[in-house]
């Protein structure tokens, strides 16, 4: 049979391996960020949840201003404020059960504190007496990650391990819009989807990576659209709407816990302050953009809703503020004490057992410190 | 007491057996990497593990080294003991960030609260006719990174023993497997594996009196052969196998050099900025007045690993070792 | 004004920064791979193009079998065959103009040869006498990249540079399905989209990364769906249909050249041989899958179309085969000669000027080689 | 002839000026990185370049270091001369693969046909109160990678001169900028910049006779201060500034050590596996019979860089340098 004769028999067929693994349609985010506050559905929001979110957002903002003040007093090496993003921070913490794990990025101190970690221990990294101040196991919070996006694969691995062990634990990992450009973001999302790991990725798109605006970071319709490329659902939410963020995250957590796999959530928000206290935001953005966002303030959005529904009166507002003030006062007071510093700690945790060379170096520093001490004591001044 | 028939086994087989026994002994041990499951690894070192323990314990991951190691970090955080295979030395580089910024530092960062018992297996070195990027010796990078143990076996018994120790260690271990020794054989009984010295201890593989050859991994057989050949020249060479670059066993190394008064460090990695500099410097600091000659180094040339047809010129061989021994200022002694 | 009084004035509005950058709809790939051969549109295909594609595919297949034979004779260290994928290889080369650049991955020797690079020089890497055998500038072909996906950012940078210089040069970069999992894939696509660089990314989804099947590599509806997450169009094409691949790539190239930015093309194909001559594919896949793909052979698809349209008779087939045989014979003959080897070359190209230490090492090797020579000459045998 | 007023300039200003002048002189020079454009870099080292040359010449890239360096490779392939800024030392690690497997090897891979004239600027080292990952000294990794030049200025004049040379070099240069010297000042005239020695040449910054301090980058001022302080102890120390670790200037270093007979290598990077081992080993190989004592090393401890409140204990300071000098076996001399 020649090739010509064969032709009649030939039926074009899709290449054998071809079968779409998932229907892409349900993975795509909505065209507009999901919102609750200020819309008709707000009325359905649970009053108790609204109150909790509100109290935490107020505390969160106060935490930010207090920490920023501490940088001015030299009590913190640096502080990246999340003012304007408190709704995301708080909703992330509140969407999780105690057994779940949070993987924060360096800006997410509020989420860490809202999860129950001691506010002072949370600041250890930024005060500079040690790298990480809290025990990650106590509240199931990974260390604040400075190298961007690198904590995302950790979240995937932990969630996967929990699932392998039969625990219904979910991991929620936080990253910024800038962080989505890193290769680790891609690899983490892909692993999560392939493994159907119970992870929720929360991207806080606050418009900037230090000075670089989103338009120089991505050309995607939205960051949530990246989800379809991994085969997971992408959700777009108004990041200043604490109720909406909470709902979307809680849904995703529920889905993950039930074995439904990972979700990518993009929360559209804005960084109201400079990148850190050391940054000068006027070099790269206009005041009127900041002002526009000030009119969409996450705290105000909540306060309006609560008051409109009669869930909050001036007295309740005062009580919440006082609680926040008390937290700030406690923070101030404890941060104004010098941290306990022992240089010898440097050698203790490099390995389970210090190597011989570390023991030598420890001894050297010991001798130096003893000599310093002697000098000071011998010093007549 | 039973007498056991001791048949020759390859280093690759001993490594496989080490993982198998570790997995059987501890359900927390998970093997993961590219092609480690169904295929059993491109060097077949994980052969049979997926079949015996299932794909959840020996997992073919997506093709992304940072993702593999990063996921292993999270798994270790949750109490597992991941054993990660990097397919080749140069393909571990994409995972460098995870290794340096997280794996090596997590214990220290958290004051010991979050140790990471991860073993990163890296087939390394040349001599197997591999094309570009398949023959790197990357130990200098790992050595310069505090928080990592850097271990490399040179014998079949050590392959098993050190890998078991590495997997059992609560610290992260970069476990460097000399590719060209994968098929090296030795009498070794898988059911009664020889006990080996702990990680951190160097071993004198051949006692001698004239000078000390200090080496590890793929260069051990070269040094043993050189020591044999040196007898013809009237030199009785001692050969020290480091077994781990971190921790470094100053004691054993310096005891030998103090005895012999002369030393040559031999490795395949490039010389400049390679492990030999550190080793020579440490010895000199500690044994200066025992040295009859400077500690010399025989190493790969300071160039990207050559194409396979030229690699024999690059790799330190017996002759180059003997030439270095000859330069140890023997006249000065008399 | 209290917060309660403010409420009336509040109009829910999207967060100020929110505006989708692109309409996602046109970026999404079709549900089924695009095909021409065996469909009604095949009749419209340019006869000249069909003939060129056919001749190149035949040559390509012959090149693969010849190179594989050379591994058995010890003339090549290793060879990764692209049999089954010749349509992609050939179409990639033919879709480009001479001034354009090709960025091949390690398996893409056929594309390199089809672009005009000497077949022997193309094999230098795999023979092992040097890393790269051809001058990248002569045919605008980057070295075959062994580390997966790492060549993709190079293609983006080159395309961007060309655009900055005002040259209408396009870069086409090739990668496998496995390679799409690497962080470099993500970073390259993102840079390309943000910069609107004239790059075309061709993913050959051949079903496997060595032994790992696509299902363990990704959960995405298709790899082409990844495009939307970067804001570029994704195109899905039957990778065994040379005409379809060529059309899709040529379109993407045209678009890129005109300033329309990058495109991601997924070509669905199959690796008919083992990963390389050193691999044993029976360890991880079933024969009937291979057989199913054999019925969708890229060479047969072309041959059927050409013969059906009377563009190819037995004589023409013979002529093409003879041309391929001649190429193979030439390859065999030249590869059977030992390559010129000079160990001293090792030191010449590490830097523009060898450092003092390299000069020392060069001298050392020189002495050793001279001694070796003496030994051999003095050797009575 | 005009007399020019020589005002003090900071190292950061000299670096900025070097890029500016290079960009003005050669349209192929492109600066790229995170925040280098509008913001002028987190250390303001690229301040004004985007304004003067446009965003196409000084470009804010997406946040992805491998992507940045990988794109730079492609740009260099097409004839540009990219100057890449890595925001901090530890954030260069994600680009490690591109640096090792491509940047360092492309010339060699292509037999010289495809050189990559890329300058990778990396602010490095500690002493600025930075939190975790902001104070690494990563030079050992780069030194161990053949194909890269590794350059690091310690003076304002060198900052300008070496960066101009690096950008003009047809080979890739890892240009390490000592963070804590960014604000160090020196008399220096931007319009008539001092000529400096070429890359690859070490410079004696202070002549002396008793012993040689060998150092570079952030530790040069420490050594200069130590040398001053040592006068009180009766030691006249010579200070050698390496300026580039690759190429390494054996000649200048060994000439000094042969003269003084004693040497201490001082750097901030961890000691074990750090640059000091290579340097000490090379000196010993070449100057053994001139040495009155082993070459000693003063380096950072072998641990992840400490948190800011403890960094002063880690960093080699004047006292630690003087203690090492004191251990150079002075008694033996008499
Ligand atoms: C791998 C890595 N590269 C660079 C940096 C330096 N850096 C710190 S924050 C930042 C911007 C982060 O932007 P984004 O991810 O949007 O988070 P945001 O600051 O807005 O919370 C950069 C570039 C880093 N921390 N890690
Ligand atoms: C960074 C990197 N990791 C691992 C490898 C080893 N390796 C070579 S080919 C291959 C599989 C590649 O699969 P795919 O990308 O689908 O391309 P294909 O072989 O199918 O053409 C692997 C894992 C490599 N070359 N580079
Ligand atoms: Mg941001
Ligand atoms: Mg494939």
PDB file of N, CA and C in Angstrom, chain A residues 19 25 53 64 71-72 92 201 217 260 304 323:
ATOM      1  N   UNK A  19      -5.346  15.756  26.056  1.00  0.00           N
ATOM      2  CA  UNK A  19      -6.633  15.903  26.712  1.00  0.00           C
ATOM      3  C   UNK A  19      -6.434  16.983  27.748  1.00  0.00           C
ATOM      4  N   UNK A  25     -12.178  27.313  32.420  1.00  0.00           N
ATOM      5  CA  UNK A  25     -13.159  28.357  32.725  1.00  0.00           C
ATOM      6  C   UNK A  25     -13.305  28.643  34.226  1.00  0.00           C
ATOM      7  N   UNK A  53     -12.846  41.509  63.037  1.00  0.00           N
ATOM      8  CA  UNK A  53     -11.997  42.107  61.995  1.00  0.00           C
ATOM      9  C   UNK A  53     -11.691  43.560  62.337  1.00  0.00           C
ATOM     10  N   UNK A  64       1.372  49.332  63.567  1.00  0.00           N
ATOM     11  CA  UNK A  64       2.216  49.943  62.535  1.00  0.00           C
ATOM     12  C   UNK A  64       2.744  51.304  62.953  1.00  0.00           C
ATOM     13  N   UNK A  71      11.206  53.037  65.243  1.00  0.00           N
ATOM     14  CA  UNK A  71      12.382  53.192  64.376  1.00  0.00           C
ATOM     15  C   UNK A  71      13.010  54.562  64.598  1.00  0.00           C
ATOM     16  N   UNK A  72      12.143  55.561  64.799  1.00  0.00           N
ATOM     17  CA  UNK A  72      12.666  56.918  65.004  1.00  0.00           C
ATOM     18  C   UNK A  72      13.465  57.010  66.296  1.00  0.00           C
ATOM     19  N   UNK A  92      -6.080  37.241  56.760  1.00  0.00           N
ATOM     20  CA  UNK A  92      -5.249  36.041  56.581  1.00  0.00           C
ATOM     21  C   UNK A  92      -5.150  35.269  57.887  1.00  0.00           C
ATOM     22  N   UNK A 201      -2.393  30.678  48.488  1.00  0.00           N
ATOM     23  CA  UNK A 201      -1.413  31.727  48.231  1.00  0.00           C
ATOM     24  C   UNK A 201      -2.133  33.066  48.226  1.00  0.00           C
ATOM     25  N   UNK A 217       6.072  45.432  36.601  1.00  0.00           N
ATOM     26  CA  UNK A 217       6.256  44.116  37.211  1.00  0.00           C
ATOM     27  C   UNK A 217       5.573  43.032  36.392  1.00  0.00           C
ATOM     28  N   UNK A 260      -9.447  19.829  48.013  1.00  0.00           N
ATOM     29  CA  UNK A 260      -9.700  20.446  46.715  1.00  0.00           C
ATOM     30  C   UNK A 260      -8.490  21.128  46.102  1.00  0.00           C
ATOM     31  N   UNK A 304     -17.572  52.085  58.788  1.00  0.00           N
ATOM     32  CA  UNK A 304     -18.824  52.522  58.188  1.00  0.00           C
ATOM     33  C   UNK A 304     -19.888  51.437  58.241  1.00  0.00           C
ATOM     34  N   UNK A 323      -8.073  49.322  73.654  1.00  0.00           N
ATOM     35  CA  UNK A 323      -7.363  48.041  73.593  1.00  0.00           C
ATOM     36  C   UNK A 323      -6.109  48.180  72.738  1.00  0.00           C
TER      37      UNK A 323
END
